[in-house]
CSV table of C-alpha atoms in Angstrom, one decimal:
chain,number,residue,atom,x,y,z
A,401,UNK,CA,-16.2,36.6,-75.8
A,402,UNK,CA,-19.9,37.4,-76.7
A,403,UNK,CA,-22.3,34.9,-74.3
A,404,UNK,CA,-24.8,33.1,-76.6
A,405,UNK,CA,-28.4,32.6,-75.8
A,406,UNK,CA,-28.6,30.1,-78.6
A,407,UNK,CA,-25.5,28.5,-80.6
A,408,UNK,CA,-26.0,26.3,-83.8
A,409,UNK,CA,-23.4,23.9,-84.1
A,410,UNK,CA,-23.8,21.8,-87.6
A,411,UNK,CA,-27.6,21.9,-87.4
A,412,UNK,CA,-29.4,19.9,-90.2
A,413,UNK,CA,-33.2,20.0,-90.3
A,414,UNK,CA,-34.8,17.8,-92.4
A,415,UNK,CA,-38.3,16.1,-94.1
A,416,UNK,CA,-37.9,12.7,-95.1
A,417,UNK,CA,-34.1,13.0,-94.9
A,418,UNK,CA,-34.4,15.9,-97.2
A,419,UNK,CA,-32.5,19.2,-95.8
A,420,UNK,CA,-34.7,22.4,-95.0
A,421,UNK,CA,-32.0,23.6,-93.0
A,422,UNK,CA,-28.4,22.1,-94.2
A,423,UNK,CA,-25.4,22.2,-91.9
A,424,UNK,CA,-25.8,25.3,-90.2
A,425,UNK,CA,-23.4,27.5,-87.4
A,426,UNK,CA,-23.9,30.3,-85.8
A,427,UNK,CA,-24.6,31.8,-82.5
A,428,UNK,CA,-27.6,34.1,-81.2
A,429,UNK,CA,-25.4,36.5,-78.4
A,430,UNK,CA,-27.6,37.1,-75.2
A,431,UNK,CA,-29.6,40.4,-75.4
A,432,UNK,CA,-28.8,40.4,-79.1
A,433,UNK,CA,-31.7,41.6,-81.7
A,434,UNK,CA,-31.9,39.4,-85.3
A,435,UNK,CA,-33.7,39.3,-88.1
A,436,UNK,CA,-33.7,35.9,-90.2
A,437,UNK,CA,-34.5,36.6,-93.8
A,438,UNK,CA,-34.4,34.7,-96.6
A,439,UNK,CA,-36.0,33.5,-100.1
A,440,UNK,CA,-39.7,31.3,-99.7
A,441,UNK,CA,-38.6,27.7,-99.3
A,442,UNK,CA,-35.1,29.0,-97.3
A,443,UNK,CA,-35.8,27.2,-94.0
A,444,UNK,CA,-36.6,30.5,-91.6
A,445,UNK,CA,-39.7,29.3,-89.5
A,446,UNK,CA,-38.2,25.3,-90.1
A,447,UNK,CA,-35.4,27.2,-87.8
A,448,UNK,CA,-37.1,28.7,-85.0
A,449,UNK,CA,-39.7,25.5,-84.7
A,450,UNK,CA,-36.7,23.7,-84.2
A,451,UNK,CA,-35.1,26.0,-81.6
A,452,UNK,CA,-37.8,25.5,-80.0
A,453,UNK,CA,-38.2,21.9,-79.8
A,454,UNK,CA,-40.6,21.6,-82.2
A,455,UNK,CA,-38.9,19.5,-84.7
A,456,UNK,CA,-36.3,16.9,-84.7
A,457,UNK,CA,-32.6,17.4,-85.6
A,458,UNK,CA,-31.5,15.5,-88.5
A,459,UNK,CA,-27.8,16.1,-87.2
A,460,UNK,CA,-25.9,18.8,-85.3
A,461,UNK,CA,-27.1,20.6,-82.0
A,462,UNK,CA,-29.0,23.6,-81.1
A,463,UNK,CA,-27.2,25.0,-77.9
A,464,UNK,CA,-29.6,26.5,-75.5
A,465,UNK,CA,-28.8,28.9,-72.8
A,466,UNK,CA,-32.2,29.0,-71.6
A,467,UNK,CA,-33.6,25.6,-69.7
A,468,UNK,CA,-36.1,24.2,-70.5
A,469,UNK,CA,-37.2,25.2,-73.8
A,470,UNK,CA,-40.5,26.5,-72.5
A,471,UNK,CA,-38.9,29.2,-70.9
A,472,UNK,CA,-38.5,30.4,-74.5
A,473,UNK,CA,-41.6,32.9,-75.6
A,474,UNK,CA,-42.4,31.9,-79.1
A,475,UNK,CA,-45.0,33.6,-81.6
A,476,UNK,CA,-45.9,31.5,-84.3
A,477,UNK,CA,-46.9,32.8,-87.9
A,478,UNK,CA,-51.0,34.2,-87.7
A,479,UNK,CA,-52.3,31.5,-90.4
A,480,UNK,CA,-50.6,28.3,-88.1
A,481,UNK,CA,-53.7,29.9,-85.3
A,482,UNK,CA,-57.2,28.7,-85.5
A,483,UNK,CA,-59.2,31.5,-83.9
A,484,UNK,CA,-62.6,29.8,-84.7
A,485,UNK,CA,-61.4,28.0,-81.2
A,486,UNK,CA,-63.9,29.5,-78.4
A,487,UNK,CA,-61.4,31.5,-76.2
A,488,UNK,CA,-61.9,35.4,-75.1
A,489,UNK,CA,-58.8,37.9,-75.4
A,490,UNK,CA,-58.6,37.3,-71.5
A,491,UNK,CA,-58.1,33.7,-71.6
A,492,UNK,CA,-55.8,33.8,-74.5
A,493,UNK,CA,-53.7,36.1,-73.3
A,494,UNK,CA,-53.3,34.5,-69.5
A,495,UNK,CA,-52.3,31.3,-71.6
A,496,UNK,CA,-48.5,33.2,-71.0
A,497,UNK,CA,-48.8,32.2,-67.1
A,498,UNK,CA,-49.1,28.8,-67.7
A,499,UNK,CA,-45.6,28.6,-66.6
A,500,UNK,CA,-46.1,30.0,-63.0
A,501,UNK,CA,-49.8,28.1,-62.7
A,502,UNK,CA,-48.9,25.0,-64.1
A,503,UNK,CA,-50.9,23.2,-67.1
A,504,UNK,CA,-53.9,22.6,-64.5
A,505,UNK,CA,-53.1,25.2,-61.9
A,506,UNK,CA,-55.0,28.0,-61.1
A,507,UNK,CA,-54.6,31.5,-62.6
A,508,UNK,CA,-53.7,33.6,-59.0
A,509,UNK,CA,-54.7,37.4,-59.0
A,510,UNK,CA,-51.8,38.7,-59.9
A,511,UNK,CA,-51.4,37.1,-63.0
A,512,UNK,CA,-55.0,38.4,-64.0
A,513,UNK,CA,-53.4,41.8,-62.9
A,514,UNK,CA,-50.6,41.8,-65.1
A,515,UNK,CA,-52.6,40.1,-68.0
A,516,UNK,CA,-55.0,43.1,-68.0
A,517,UNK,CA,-51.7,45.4,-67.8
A,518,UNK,CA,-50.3,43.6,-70.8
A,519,UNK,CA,-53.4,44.4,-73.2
A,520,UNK,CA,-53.0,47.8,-71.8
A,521,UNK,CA,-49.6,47.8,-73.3
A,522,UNK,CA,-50.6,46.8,-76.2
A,523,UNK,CA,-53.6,48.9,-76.8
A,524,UNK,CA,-56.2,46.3,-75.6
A,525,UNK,CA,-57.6,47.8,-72.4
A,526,UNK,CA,-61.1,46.7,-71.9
A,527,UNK,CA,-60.8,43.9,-74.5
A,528,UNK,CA,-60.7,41.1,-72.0
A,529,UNK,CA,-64.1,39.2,-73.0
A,530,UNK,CA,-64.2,39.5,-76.5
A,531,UNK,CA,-63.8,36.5,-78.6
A,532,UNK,CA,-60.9,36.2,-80.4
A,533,UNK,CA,-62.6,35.3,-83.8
A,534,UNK,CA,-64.5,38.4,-83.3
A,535,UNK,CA,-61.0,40.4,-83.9
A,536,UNK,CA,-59.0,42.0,-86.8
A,537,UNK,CA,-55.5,40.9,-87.9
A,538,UNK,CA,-53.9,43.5,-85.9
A,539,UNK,CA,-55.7,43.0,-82.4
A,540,UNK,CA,-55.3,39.5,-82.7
A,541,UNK,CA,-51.7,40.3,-83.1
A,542,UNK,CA,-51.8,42.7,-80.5
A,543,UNK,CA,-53.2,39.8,-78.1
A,544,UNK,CA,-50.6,37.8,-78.4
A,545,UNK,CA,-47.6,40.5,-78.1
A,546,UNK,CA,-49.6,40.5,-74.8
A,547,UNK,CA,-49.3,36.9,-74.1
A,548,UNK,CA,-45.5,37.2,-74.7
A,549,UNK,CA,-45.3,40.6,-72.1
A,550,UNK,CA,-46.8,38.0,-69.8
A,551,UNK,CA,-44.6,35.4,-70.1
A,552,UNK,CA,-41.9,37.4,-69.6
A,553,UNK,CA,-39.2,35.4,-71.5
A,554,UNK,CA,-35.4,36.3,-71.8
A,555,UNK,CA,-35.7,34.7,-75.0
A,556,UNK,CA,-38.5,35.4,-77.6
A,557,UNK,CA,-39.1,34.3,-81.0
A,558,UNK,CA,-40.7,35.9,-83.7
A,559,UNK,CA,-42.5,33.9,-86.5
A,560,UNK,CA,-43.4,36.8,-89.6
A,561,UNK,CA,-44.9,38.7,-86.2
A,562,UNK,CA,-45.9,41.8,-88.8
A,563,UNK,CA,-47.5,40.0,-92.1
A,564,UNK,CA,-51.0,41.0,-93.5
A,565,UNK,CA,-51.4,43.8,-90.0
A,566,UNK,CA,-51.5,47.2,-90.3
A,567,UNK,CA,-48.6,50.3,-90.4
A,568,UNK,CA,-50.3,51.3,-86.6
A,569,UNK,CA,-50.2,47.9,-85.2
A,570,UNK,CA,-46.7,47.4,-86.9
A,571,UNK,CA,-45.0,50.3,-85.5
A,572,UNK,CA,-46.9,49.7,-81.9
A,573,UNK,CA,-45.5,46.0,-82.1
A,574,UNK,CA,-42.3,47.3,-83.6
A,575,UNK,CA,-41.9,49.8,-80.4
A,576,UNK,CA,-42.8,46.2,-77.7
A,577,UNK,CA,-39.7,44.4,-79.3
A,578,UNK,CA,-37.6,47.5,-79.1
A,579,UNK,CA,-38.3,47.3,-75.3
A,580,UNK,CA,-37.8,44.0,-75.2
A,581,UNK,CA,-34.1,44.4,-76.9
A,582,UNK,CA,-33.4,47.5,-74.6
A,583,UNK,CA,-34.2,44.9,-71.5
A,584,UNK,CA,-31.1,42.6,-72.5
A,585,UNK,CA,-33.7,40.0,-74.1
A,586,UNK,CA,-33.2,37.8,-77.1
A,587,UNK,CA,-35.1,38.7,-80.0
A,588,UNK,CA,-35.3,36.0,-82.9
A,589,UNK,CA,-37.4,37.5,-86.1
A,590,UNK,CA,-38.2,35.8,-89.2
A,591,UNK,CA,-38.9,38.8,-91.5
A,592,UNK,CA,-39.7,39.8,-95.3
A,593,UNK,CA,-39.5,43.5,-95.2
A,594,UNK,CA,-36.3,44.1,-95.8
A,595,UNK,CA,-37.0,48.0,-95.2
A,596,UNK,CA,-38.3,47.4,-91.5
A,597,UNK,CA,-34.7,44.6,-91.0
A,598,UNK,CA,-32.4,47.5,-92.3
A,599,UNK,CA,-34.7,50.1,-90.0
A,600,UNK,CA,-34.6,48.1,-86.9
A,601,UNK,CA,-32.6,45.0,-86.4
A,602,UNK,CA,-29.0,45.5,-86.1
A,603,UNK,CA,-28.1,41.8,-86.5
A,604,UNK,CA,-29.1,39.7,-89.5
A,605,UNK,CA,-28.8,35.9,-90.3
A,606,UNK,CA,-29.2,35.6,-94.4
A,607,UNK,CA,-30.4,32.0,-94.9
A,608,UNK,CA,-31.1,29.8,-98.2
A,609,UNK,CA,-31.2,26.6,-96.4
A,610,UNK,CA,-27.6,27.2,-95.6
A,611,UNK,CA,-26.1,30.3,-94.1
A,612,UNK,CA,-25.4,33.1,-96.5
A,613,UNK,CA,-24.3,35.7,-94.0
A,614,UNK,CA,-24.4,35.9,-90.2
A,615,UNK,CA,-23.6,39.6,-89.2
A,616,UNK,CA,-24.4,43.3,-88.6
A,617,UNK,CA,-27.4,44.1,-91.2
A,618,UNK,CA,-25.6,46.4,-93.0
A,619,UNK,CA,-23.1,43.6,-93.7
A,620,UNK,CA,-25.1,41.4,-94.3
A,621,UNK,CA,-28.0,42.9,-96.5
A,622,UNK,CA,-25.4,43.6,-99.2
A,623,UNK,CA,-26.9,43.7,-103.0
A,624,UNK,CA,-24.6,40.8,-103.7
A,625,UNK,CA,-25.2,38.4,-100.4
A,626,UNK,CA,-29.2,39.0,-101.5
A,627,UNK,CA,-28.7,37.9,-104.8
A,628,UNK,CA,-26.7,34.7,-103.6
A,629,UNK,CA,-29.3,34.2,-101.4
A,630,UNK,CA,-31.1,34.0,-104.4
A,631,UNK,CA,-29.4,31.9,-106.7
A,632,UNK,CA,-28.9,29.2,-103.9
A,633,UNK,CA,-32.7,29.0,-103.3
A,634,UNK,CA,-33.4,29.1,-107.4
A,635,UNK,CA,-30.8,26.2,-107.3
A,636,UNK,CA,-31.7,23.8,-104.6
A,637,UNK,CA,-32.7,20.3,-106.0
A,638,UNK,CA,-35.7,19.2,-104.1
A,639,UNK,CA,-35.1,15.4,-106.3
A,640,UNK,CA,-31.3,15.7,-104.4
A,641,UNK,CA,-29.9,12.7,-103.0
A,642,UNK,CA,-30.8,12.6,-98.9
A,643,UNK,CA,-28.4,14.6,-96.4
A,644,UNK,CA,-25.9,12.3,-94.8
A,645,UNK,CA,-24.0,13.4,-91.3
A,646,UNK,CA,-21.3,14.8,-92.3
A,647,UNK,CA,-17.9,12.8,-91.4
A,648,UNK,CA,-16.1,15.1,-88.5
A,649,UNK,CA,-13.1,12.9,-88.3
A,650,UNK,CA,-12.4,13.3,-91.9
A,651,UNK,CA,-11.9,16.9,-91.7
């Protein structure tokens, strides 16, 4: 049997009692690389904020094999940032060894080290005072791909990590979470190209609120699972009656 990094047993994520996410299973396998794609409105990044702790279950239970839920690295989508906040590259990035300093601790050497190593990896070397407002999309992208190296998570999630950047940055970033799959992590991606999910994500979880398909991409990405994907977002009744927890001995 396949270990699971995360398992999803009957999750239900709601607003106002209202299902973004509706009575969902699956399981994330440890080292395992995943796309989540979807139509707008499907429930992808209401997902991975609730893996990560970030919202409230409206039933069910998100199995974690990673404790505590900090220990997961998490990228959130680029518009959710407010880089008008007066923080250099430097600082930013070092916010990834909060873990090992502690939320008042202080940053030791070797953290400093390996944050300067991580903008190296990234293609950041020498950017360590500059303001973060003061960069492009792509750089400021970069800068957190190099909070993430320094966090060093076995489990990293991916909110639209290549949206509005450019094709350098993308296939640089690309080639960081393909090193990050080949070192047994788990790599979580909310994605809309569905060119770059067929190129390089082997696993795919199809979602329109409720799971369409959960399997190899080239399973999954069929012409027909797309277009039911489709129908079942096109469908959804926003004015629907509120979710109620399902009835287990029933079934």
């Amino acid at each position: 049997m396949t270990h699971a990094a995360i398992r999803l047993r009957d999750v239900t994520i709601a607003y106002d009692r209202h299902p973004a996410v509706h009575h969902l299973n699956g399981t994330f396998a440890a080292g395992s690389l995943t796309a989540v794609v979807g139509p707008n409105g499907a429930g992808k990044s209401t997902l991975l904020r609730a893996m990560m702790g970030e919202l409230p279950l409206e039933s069910g239970v998100i199995e974690r094999d990673v404790l505590p839920v900090t220990d997961i690295g998490y990228l959130p989508q680029a518009a959710e940032i407010d880089r008008r906040f007066p923080l250099t590259v430097g600082d930013t990035v070092l916010l990834g060894a909060w873990r090992q300093a502690g939320a008042f601790g202080a940053i030791s050497a070797t953290s400093a080290s390996e944050a300067r190593c991580a903008l190296s990896a990234v293609g950041l070397e020498g950017f360590e005072r500059r303001h973060i407002g003061s960069l492009s999309a792509g750089q400021f992208q970069r800068v957190l791909f190099a909070r993430l190296l320094l966090q060093d998570a076995g489990v990293i999630l991916l909110d639209e990590p290549f949206t509005a950047i450019d094709a350098r940055t993308t296939r640089d970033l690309l080639g960081i979470v393909q090193r990050w799959h080949r070192d047994g992590r788990t790599v979580i991606a909310v994605l809309d190209d569905f060119e770059q999910v067929r190129a390089h994500f082997p696993q795919t979880l199809l979602l329109a609120r409720e799971s369409v398909s959960s399997a190899p991409t080239e399973t999954a990405m069929t012409a027909a699972n797309l277009l039911r994907a489709r129908t079942m977002a096109e469908r959804w009744d926003e004015g629907a009656a509120i979710c109620e927890p399902r009835d287990e001995s029933a079934a």
